[in-house]
PDB file of C-alpha atoms in Angstrom:
ATOM      1  CA  MET D  21       0.003 -16.550  97.254  1.00 91.00           C
ATOM      2  CA  ALA D  22       3.201 -16.120  98.646  1.00 94.00           C
ATOM      3  CA  ARG D  23       3.171 -12.456  98.456  1.00 96.00           C
ATOM      4  CA  GLU D  24      -0.171 -12.255 100.078  1.00 97.00           C
ATOM      5  CA  PHE D  25       0.741 -14.600 102.901  1.00 98.00           C
ATOM      6  CA  SER D  26       3.339 -12.452 103.759  1.00 98.00           C
ATOM      7  CA  ARG D  27       1.504  -9.056 103.381  1.00 98.00           C
ATOM      8  CA  ARG D  28      -1.139 -10.162 105.737  1.00 98.00           C
ATOM      9  CA  LEU D  29       1.008 -11.893 108.245  1.00 98.00           C
ATOM     10  CA  ARG D  30       3.128  -8.291 108.511  1.00 98.00           C
ATOM     11  CA  ALA D  31      -0.114  -6.316 108.543  1.00 98.00           C
ATOM     12  CA  TRP D  32      -1.322  -8.393 111.594  1.00 98.00           C
ATOM     13  CA  TYR D  33       2.183  -8.250 113.322  1.00 98.00           C
ATOM     14  CA  ARG D  34       2.240  -4.171 113.250  1.00 97.00           C
ATOM     15  CA  ARG D  35      -0.705  -4.615 115.229  1.00 97.00           C
ATOM     16  CA  HIS D  36      -0.727  -7.351 117.539  1.00 97.00           C
ATOM     17  CA  GLY D  37       2.936  -7.770 117.854  1.00 97.00           C
ATOM     18  CA  ARG D  38       4.124  -7.984 121.232  1.00 97.00           C
ATOM     19  CA  ASP D  39       6.929  -5.219 122.364  1.00 97.00           C
ATOM     20  CA  LEU D  40       9.647  -7.617 123.351  1.00 97.00           C
ATOM     21  CA  PRO D  41      13.135  -6.017 124.655  1.00 97.00           C
ATOM     22  CA  TRP D  42      15.140  -7.749 121.945  1.00 97.00           C
ATOM     23  CA  ARG D  43      12.848  -6.822 119.302  1.00 97.00           C
ATOM     24  CA  ARG D  44      13.912  -3.097 120.060  1.00 96.00           C
ATOM     25  CA  SER D  45      17.359  -4.066 119.121  1.00 96.00           C
ATOM     26  CA  ARG D  46      19.253  -4.848 115.791  1.00 97.00           C
ATOM     27  CA  ASP D  47      22.602  -5.326 118.036  1.00 98.00           C
ATOM     28  CA  PRO D  48      23.723  -9.005 116.696  1.00 98.00           C
ATOM     29  CA  TYR D  49      24.947 -10.095 120.204  1.00 98.00           C
ATOM     30  CA  ARG D  50      21.788  -9.114 122.104  1.00 98.00           C
ATOM     31  CA  ILE D  51      19.753 -10.751 119.430  1.00 98.00           C
ATOM     32  CA  LEU D  52      21.959 -14.041 119.688  1.00 98.00           C
ATOM     33  CA  VAL D  53      21.271 -13.817 123.610  1.00 98.00           C
ATOM     34  CA  SER D  54      17.679 -13.674 123.206  1.00 98.00           C
ATOM     35  CA  GLU D  55      17.581 -16.593 120.722  1.00 97.00           C
ATOM     36  CA  VAL D  56      19.873 -18.842 122.802  1.00 97.00           C
ATOM     37  CA  MET D  57      17.611 -18.017 125.698  1.00 97.00           C
ATOM     38  CA  LEU D  58      14.511 -18.962 123.883  1.00 95.00           C
ATOM     39  CA  GLN D  59      15.370 -22.034 122.942  1.00 91.00           C
ATOM     40  CA  GLN D  60      13.234 -24.493 125.077  1.00 87.00           C
ATOM     41  CA  THR D  61      12.321 -21.593 127.218  1.00 92.00           C
ATOM     42  CA  GLN D  62       8.963 -19.675 127.558  1.00 92.00           C
ATOM     43  CA  VAL D  63       8.944 -15.975 126.432  1.00 95.00           C
ATOM     44  CA  SER D  64       7.889 -14.747 129.891  1.00 93.00           C
ATOM     45  CA  ARG D  65      10.483 -16.331 131.801  1.00 94.00           C
ATOM     46  CA  VAL D  66      13.577 -15.127 129.359  1.00 96.00           C
ATOM     47  CA  VAL D  67      12.110 -11.560 129.743  1.00 95.00           C
ATOM     48  CA  GLY D  68      13.647 -10.910 132.968  1.00 94.00           C
ATOM     49  CA  PHE D  69      16.875 -13.284 132.583  1.00 96.00           C
ATOM     50  CA  TYR D  70      17.857 -11.355 129.563  1.00 97.00           C
ATOM     51  CA  GLU D  71      17.307  -7.943 130.726  1.00 96.00           C
ATOM     52  CA  ARG D  72      20.022  -8.853 133.415  1.00 96.00           C
ATOM     53  CA  PHE D  73      22.195 -10.787 131.515  1.00 97.00           C
ATOM     54  CA  VAL D  74      23.033  -8.188 129.083  1.00 97.00           C
ATOM     55  CA  GLU D  75      23.116  -5.590 131.885  1.00 97.00           C
ATOM     56  CA  ARG D  76      25.859  -7.739 133.204  1.00 97.00           C
ATOM     57  CA  PHE D  77      27.339  -8.682 130.066  1.00 98.00           C
ATOM     58  CA  PRO D  78      26.447  -5.634 127.616  1.00 97.00           C
ATOM     59  CA  THR D  79      29.106  -7.053 124.635  1.00 97.00           C
ATOM     60  CA  ILE D  80      30.290 -10.533 123.422  1.00 97.00           C
ATOM     61  CA  SER D  81      33.742  -9.244 124.537  1.00 97.00           C
ATOM     62  CA  ASP D  82      32.371  -9.066 128.288  1.00 98.00           C
ATOM     63  CA  VAL D  83      31.185 -12.630 127.712  1.00 98.00           C
ATOM     64  CA  ALA D  84      34.774 -13.762 126.435  1.00 97.00           C
ATOM     65  CA  ARG D  85      36.647 -12.005 129.226  1.00 97.00           C
ATOM     66  CA  SER D  86      34.395 -13.798 132.166  1.00 97.00           C
ATOM     67  CA  ARG D  87      34.951 -17.178 133.319  1.00 96.00           C
ATOM     68  CA  PRO D  88      32.570 -19.941 132.443  1.00 95.00           C
ATOM     69  CA  ALA D  89      31.674 -20.046 136.121  1.00 96.00           C
ATOM     70  CA  GLN D  90      30.538 -16.324 135.949  1.00 97.00           C
ATOM     71  CA  VAL D  91      28.224 -16.914 132.688  1.00 96.00           C
ATOM     72  CA  ARG D  92      26.921 -20.060 134.536  1.00 95.00           C
ATOM     73  CA  GLU D  93      25.976 -17.893 137.702  1.00 95.00           C
ATOM     74  CA  ALA D  94      24.155 -15.304 135.124  1.00 95.00           C
ATOM     75  CA  TRP D  95      22.226 -18.050 133.811  1.00 96.00           C
ATOM     76  CA  ARG D  96      21.277 -19.678 136.959  1.00 93.00           C
ATOM     77  CA  GLY D  97      17.536 -20.220 137.099  1.00 93.00           C
ATOM     78  CA  LEU D  98      17.149 -20.457 133.291  1.00 93.00           C
ATOM     79  CA  GLY D  99      18.086 -24.168 132.866  1.00 92.00           C
ATOM     80  CA  TYR D 100      19.672 -25.984 130.218  1.00 92.00           C
ATOM     81  CA  TYR D 101      22.907 -24.999 131.129  1.00 94.00           C
ATOM     82  CA  ALA D 102      24.658 -26.194 127.832  1.00 95.00           C
ATOM     83  CA  ARG D 103      23.399 -22.967 126.219  1.00 96.00           C
ATOM     84  CA  ALA D 104      25.492 -21.254 128.524  1.00 96.00           C
ATOM     85  CA  ARG D 105      28.548 -23.029 127.993  1.00 96.00           C
ATOM     86  CA  HIS D 106      28.007 -22.887 124.334  1.00 96.00           C
ATOM     87  CA  LEU D 107      27.672 -19.016 124.400  1.00 97.00           C
ATOM     88  CA  HIS D 108      30.734 -18.536 126.273  1.00 97.00           C
ATOM     89  CA  ARG D 109      33.050 -20.581 123.715  1.00 97.00           C
ATOM     90  CA  LEU D 110      31.214 -18.763 120.979  1.00 98.00           C
ATOM     91  CA  ALA D 111      32.371 -15.598 122.735  1.00 98.00           C
ATOM     92  CA  ARG D 112      35.893 -16.563 122.973  1.00 97.00           C
ATOM     93  CA  GLU D 113      35.882 -17.492 119.382  1.00 96.00           C
ATOM     94  CA  VAL D 114      34.431 -14.066 117.884  1.00 97.00           C
ATOM     95  CA  ALA D 115      35.804 -11.729 120.391  1.00 97.00           C
ATOM     96  CA  PRO D 116      39.765 -10.229 120.012  1.00 95.00           C
ATOM     97  CA  PRO D 117      42.067 -11.696 119.828  1.00 93.00           C
ATOM     98  CA  ARG D 118      40.850 -14.619 117.968  1.00 93.00           C
ATOM     99  CA  GLY D 119      37.980 -12.667 116.349  1.00 95.00           C
ATOM    100  CA  SER D 120      36.974  -9.394 115.169  1.00 94.00           C
ATOM    101  CA  GLY D 121      34.405  -9.019 118.042  1.00 94.00           C
ATOM    102  CA  GLN D 122      31.403  -8.882 115.553  1.00 95.00           C
ATOM    103  CA  LEU D 123      29.219 -11.859 114.590  1.00 97.00           C
ATOM    104  CA  PRO D 124      28.852 -12.844 110.904  1.00 97.00           C
ATOM    105  CA  ASP D 125      25.825 -11.776 109.230  1.00 97.00           C
ATOM    106  CA  ASP D 126      25.687 -15.134 106.896  1.00 97.00           C
ATOM    107  CA  PRO D 127      23.795 -17.782 108.290  1.00 97.00           C
ATOM    108  CA  ALA D 128      26.338 -20.240 106.987  1.00 97.00           C
ATOM    109  CA  ALA D 129      29.044 -18.812 108.820  1.00 97.00           C
ATOM    110  CA  LEU D 130      26.913 -18.270 111.956  1.00 97.00           C
ATOM    111  CA  GLN D 131      26.199 -21.929 111.804  1.00 97.00           C
ATOM    112  CA  ALA D 132      29.973 -22.815 112.229  1.00 96.00           C
ATOM    113  CA  LEU D 133      29.791 -21.158 115.563  1.00 96.00           C
ATOM    114  CA  PRO D 134      29.481 -23.147 118.802  1.00 94.00           C
ATOM    115  CA  GLY D 135      25.914 -24.030 119.631  1.00 92.00           C
ATOM    116  CA  ILE D 136      24.089 -22.047 116.698  1.00 96.00           C
ATOM    117  CA  GLY D 137      21.986 -24.363 114.476  1.00 96.00           C
ATOM    118  CA  ALA D 138      19.920 -23.370 111.324  1.00 97.00           C
ATOM    119  CA  TYR D 139      17.138 -21.468 112.989  1.00 97.00           C
ATOM    120  CA  THR D 140      19.515 -19.325 115.172  1.00 97.00           C
ATOM    121  CA  ALA D 141      21.768 -18.719 112.541  1.00 98.00           C
ATOM    122  CA  GLY D 142      18.561 -17.414 110.374  1.00 98.00           C
ATOM    123  CA  ALA D 143      17.233 -15.705 113.392  1.00 98.00           C
ATOM    124  CA  VAL D 144      20.295 -13.623 113.972  1.00 98.00           C
ATOM    125  CA  ALA D 145      20.935 -12.878 110.167  1.00 98.00           C
ATOM    126  CA  SER D 146      17.418 -11.596 109.927  1.00 98.00           C
ATOM    127  CA  PHE D 147      16.718  -9.859 113.232  1.00 98.00           C
ATOM    128  CA  ALA D 148      20.315  -8.478 113.401  1.00 98.00           C
ATOM    129  CA  TYR D 149      21.126  -7.753 109.968  1.00 98.00           C
ATOM    130  CA  GLU D 150      17.872  -7.447 108.109  1.00 97.00           C
ATOM    131  CA  ARG D 151      19.211 -10.369 105.855  1.00 97.00           C
ATOM    132  CA  ARG D 152      16.833 -12.279 103.768  1.00 98.00           C
ATOM    133  CA  ALA D 153      16.960 -15.491 105.588  1.00 98.00           C
ATOM    134  CA  ALA D 154      14.661 -18.053 106.220  1.00 98.00           C
ATOM    135  CA  LEU D 155      14.199 -19.465 109.803  1.00 97.00           C
ATOM    136  CA  VAL D 156      12.000 -22.586 111.116  1.00 97.00           C
ATOM    137  CA  ASP D 157      11.610 -23.197 114.634  1.00 96.00           C
ATOM    138  CA  THR D 158       8.587 -25.264 116.356  1.00 95.00           C
ATOM    139  CA  ASN D 159       6.029 -22.644 116.082  1.00 95.00           C
ATOM    140  CA  VAL D 160       6.837 -21.542 112.703  1.00 97.00           C
ATOM    141  CA  ALA D 161       7.109 -25.091 111.651  1.00 97.00           C
ATOM    142  CA  ARG D 162       3.609 -25.681 113.113  1.00 97.00           C
ATOM    143  CA  VAL D 163       2.114 -22.794 110.903  1.00 98.00           C
ATOM    144  CA  LEU D 164       3.827 -23.372 107.610  1.00 98.00           C
ATOM    145  CA  ARG D 165       2.708 -27.137 107.770  1.00 98.00           C
ATOM    146  CA  ARG D 166      -0.909 -26.407 108.683  1.00 97.00           C
ATOM    147  CA  ALA D 167      -0.890 -23.634 106.186  1.00 97.00           C
ATOM    148  CA  CYS D 168       0.902 -25.044 103.155  1.00 97.00           C
ATOM    149  CA  ALA D 169       1.822 -28.961 103.658  1.00 97.00           C
ATOM    150  CA  PRO D 170      -0.874 -30.650 105.979  1.00 95.00           C
ATOM    151  CA  GLY D 171       0.268 -33.960 105.165  1.00 93.00           C
ATOM    152  CA  VAL D 172       4.389 -33.013 105.895  1.00 95.00           C
ATOM    153  CA  ASP D 173       5.720 -35.059 109.006  1.00 95.00           C
ATOM    154  CA  ALA D 174       7.658 -31.956 110.597  1.00 93.00           C
ATOM    155  CA  LYS D 175       9.773 -34.748 112.784  1.00 92.00           C
ATOM    156  CA  SER D 176      11.114 -36.373 109.911  1.00 97.00           C
ATOM    157  CA  ALA D 177      14.330 -35.141 108.039  1.00 96.00           C
ATOM    158  CA  ARG D 178      12.208 -34.895 104.575  1.00 97.00           C
ATOM    159  CA  GLY D 179       9.596 -33.048 106.271  1.00 97.00           C
ATOM    160  CA  ALA D 180      12.107 -30.543 107.863  1.00 97.00           C
ATOM    161  CA  ARG D 181      13.587 -30.155 104.544  1.00 97.00           C
ATOM    162  CA  THR D 182      10.341 -29.191 102.847  1.00 98.00           C
ATOM    163  CA  LEU D 183       8.872 -26.506 105.608  1.00 98.00           C
ATOM    164  CA  TRP D 184      12.654 -25.177 105.191  1.00 98.00           C
ATOM    165  CA  GLU D 185      11.854 -24.811 101.481  1.00 98.00           C
ATOM    166  CA  ILE D 186       8.388 -23.408 101.950  1.00 98.00           C
ATOM    167  CA  ALA D 187       9.894 -20.875 104.363  1.00 98.00           C
ATOM    168  CA  GLY D 188      12.425 -19.723 101.744  1.00 98.00           C
ATOM    169  CA  ALA D 189       9.685 -19.695  98.940  1.00 98.00           C
ATOM    170  CA  LEU D 190       7.341 -17.288 101.381  1.00 98.00           C
ATOM    171  CA  LEU D 191      10.229 -14.658 102.047  1.00 98.00           C
ATOM    172  CA  PRO D 192       9.380 -11.053 101.036  1.00 97.00           C
ATOM    173  CA  ARG D 193      11.715  -9.393  98.544  1.00 96.00           C
ATOM    174  CA  THR D 194      13.655  -7.229 100.970  1.00 97.00           C
ATOM    175  CA  GLY D 195      15.393  -7.921 104.299  1.00 96.00           C
ATOM    176  CA  ARG D 196      13.558  -5.195 105.998  1.00 96.00           C
ATOM    177  CA  ALA D 197      10.272  -6.686 105.212  1.00 98.00           C
ATOM    178  CA  THR D 198      11.729  -9.956 105.917  1.00 98.00           C
ATOM    179  CA  TRP D 199      12.176  -8.886 109.565  1.00 98.00           C
ATOM    180  CA  VAL D 200       8.591  -8.292 109.908  1.00 98.00           C
ATOM    181  CA  HIS D 201       7.693 -11.428 108.058  1.00 98.00           C
ATOM    182  CA  ASN D 202       9.779 -13.729 110.124  1.00 98.00           C
ATOM    183  CA  GLN D 203       8.766 -11.820 113.487  1.00 98.00           C
ATOM    184  CA  ALA D 204       5.151 -12.260 112.425  1.00 98.00           C
ATOM    185  CA  LEU D 205       5.348 -15.864 111.530  1.00 98.00           C
ATOM    186  CA  MET D 206       6.904 -16.605 115.232  1.00 97.00           C
ATOM    187  CA  GLU D 207       4.060 -14.593 116.532  1.00 98.00           C
ATOM    188  CA  VAL D 208       1.183 -16.357 114.731  1.00 98.00           C
ATOM    189  CA  GLY D 209       2.623 -19.513 115.961  1.00 97.00           C
ATOM    190  CA  ALA D 210       3.017 -18.513 119.719  1.00 96.00           C
ATOM    191  CA  LEU D 211      -0.293 -16.685 120.104  1.00 97.00           C
ATOM    192  CA  VAL D 212      -2.760 -17.842 117.412  1.00 98.00           C
ATOM    193  CA  CYS D 213      -1.753 -21.209 115.711  1.00 98.00           C
ATOM    194  CA  THR D 214      -0.837 -22.891 118.752  1.00 97.00           C
ATOM    195  CA  ALA D 215       0.118 -26.424 119.533  1.00 95.00           C
ATOM    196  CA  ARG D 216      -3.365 -26.981 121.586  1.00 95.00           C
ATOM    197  CA  VAL D 217      -5.667 -24.852 119.773  1.00 95.00           C
ATOM    198  CA  MET D 218      -5.813 -23.269 116.290  1.00 96.00           C
ATOM    199  CA  HIS D 219      -7.486 -19.668 116.946  1.00 97.00           C
ATOM    200  CA  CYS D 220      -8.558 -19.505 113.194  1.00 97.00           C
ATOM    201  CA  ASP D 221     -11.118 -16.831 113.799  1.00 96.00           C
ATOM    202  CA  ARG D 222      -7.999 -14.724 114.651  1.00 96.00           C
ATOM    203  CA  CYS D 223      -5.483 -15.805 112.283  1.00 98.00           C
ATOM    204  CA  PRO D 224      -4.737 -13.436 109.612  1.00 98.00           C
ATOM    205  CA  VAL D 225      -3.781 -16.134 106.978  1.00 98.00           C
ATOM    206  CA  SER D 226      -6.981 -18.594 107.601  1.00 97.00           C
ATOM    207  CA  SER D 227      -8.405 -18.120 104.170  1.00 96.00           C
ATOM    208  CA  LEU D 228      -5.115 -19.007 102.452  1.00 97.00           C
ATOM    209  CA  CYS D 229      -4.668 -22.000 104.923  1.00 97.00           C
ATOM    210  CA  ALA D 230      -4.893 -25.395 103.598  1.00 96.00           C
ATOM    211  CA  THR D 231      -5.834 -27.028 106.785  1.00 96.00           C
ATOM    212  CA  PHE D 232      -8.461 -24.206 107.389  1.00 95.00           C
ATOM    213  CA  ALA D 233      -9.862 -25.102 104.169  1.00 92.00           C
ATOM    214  CA  ARG D 234     -10.335 -28.853 105.056  1.00 86.00           C
ATOM    215  CA  VAL D 235     -11.987 -28.066 108.467  1.00 80.00           C
ATOM    216  CA  LYS D 236     -14.685 -25.928 106.418  1.00 70.00           C
ATOM    217  CA  ARG D 237     -15.313 -28.396 103.973  1.00 67.00           C
ATOM    218  CA  ARG D 238     -15.669 -31.101 106.756  1.00 64.00           C
ATOM    219  CA  PRO D 239     -19.375 -32.043 107.311  1.00 59.00           C
ATOM    220  CA  ALA D 240     -21.097 -31.075 110.323  1.00 51.00           C
ATOM    221  CA  GLY D 241     -20.992 -33.706 113.197  1.00 49.00           C
ATOM    222  CA  ARG D 242     -17.656 -35.024 112.481  1.00 49.00           C
TER     223      ARG D 242
END
């Protein structure tokens, strides 16, 4: 089931995935910037900010050499300015002379850096380094809960652990396939299996989905 679930997701993504600027890159710094910006902010708003930010700060060393006020200025209008402060602190730790100038490829090492949680660590490891790393954000959690564990409370600590375990169990065998798999999971959550509406008629994994099976068994009129 896990292999078929991932196979269908990846086939769908190759046809329907959006062409977003950070998806064209394997630069760990640019992936990090996009993931930090996407925290609590819609994709449509992030695109323009992302392109202006990486034009002004092309590398993590450029961020590190800048004053905090300059980074905040580039972030102006995006909101949640703690993200900009954390990014600047992280850059100071990673860039020379304190660091090598390169973000680590291991999720655990990434989580040790300022402002990086489990999801962002998995995203950078998977999308920049093509590591076989799981990731669970709000969209992914919703897809996995509906498809595999409808009874799980995603907001509880136990439920969150369960969804991370499911995410890990569904990963394909290679890091390159994992890149597509993880992007596809996020994309299905953003475009198809949304918080408001389940577009099951457009979902690539509906025939494998526990929630869809329940809906089909439900008597008419209920």
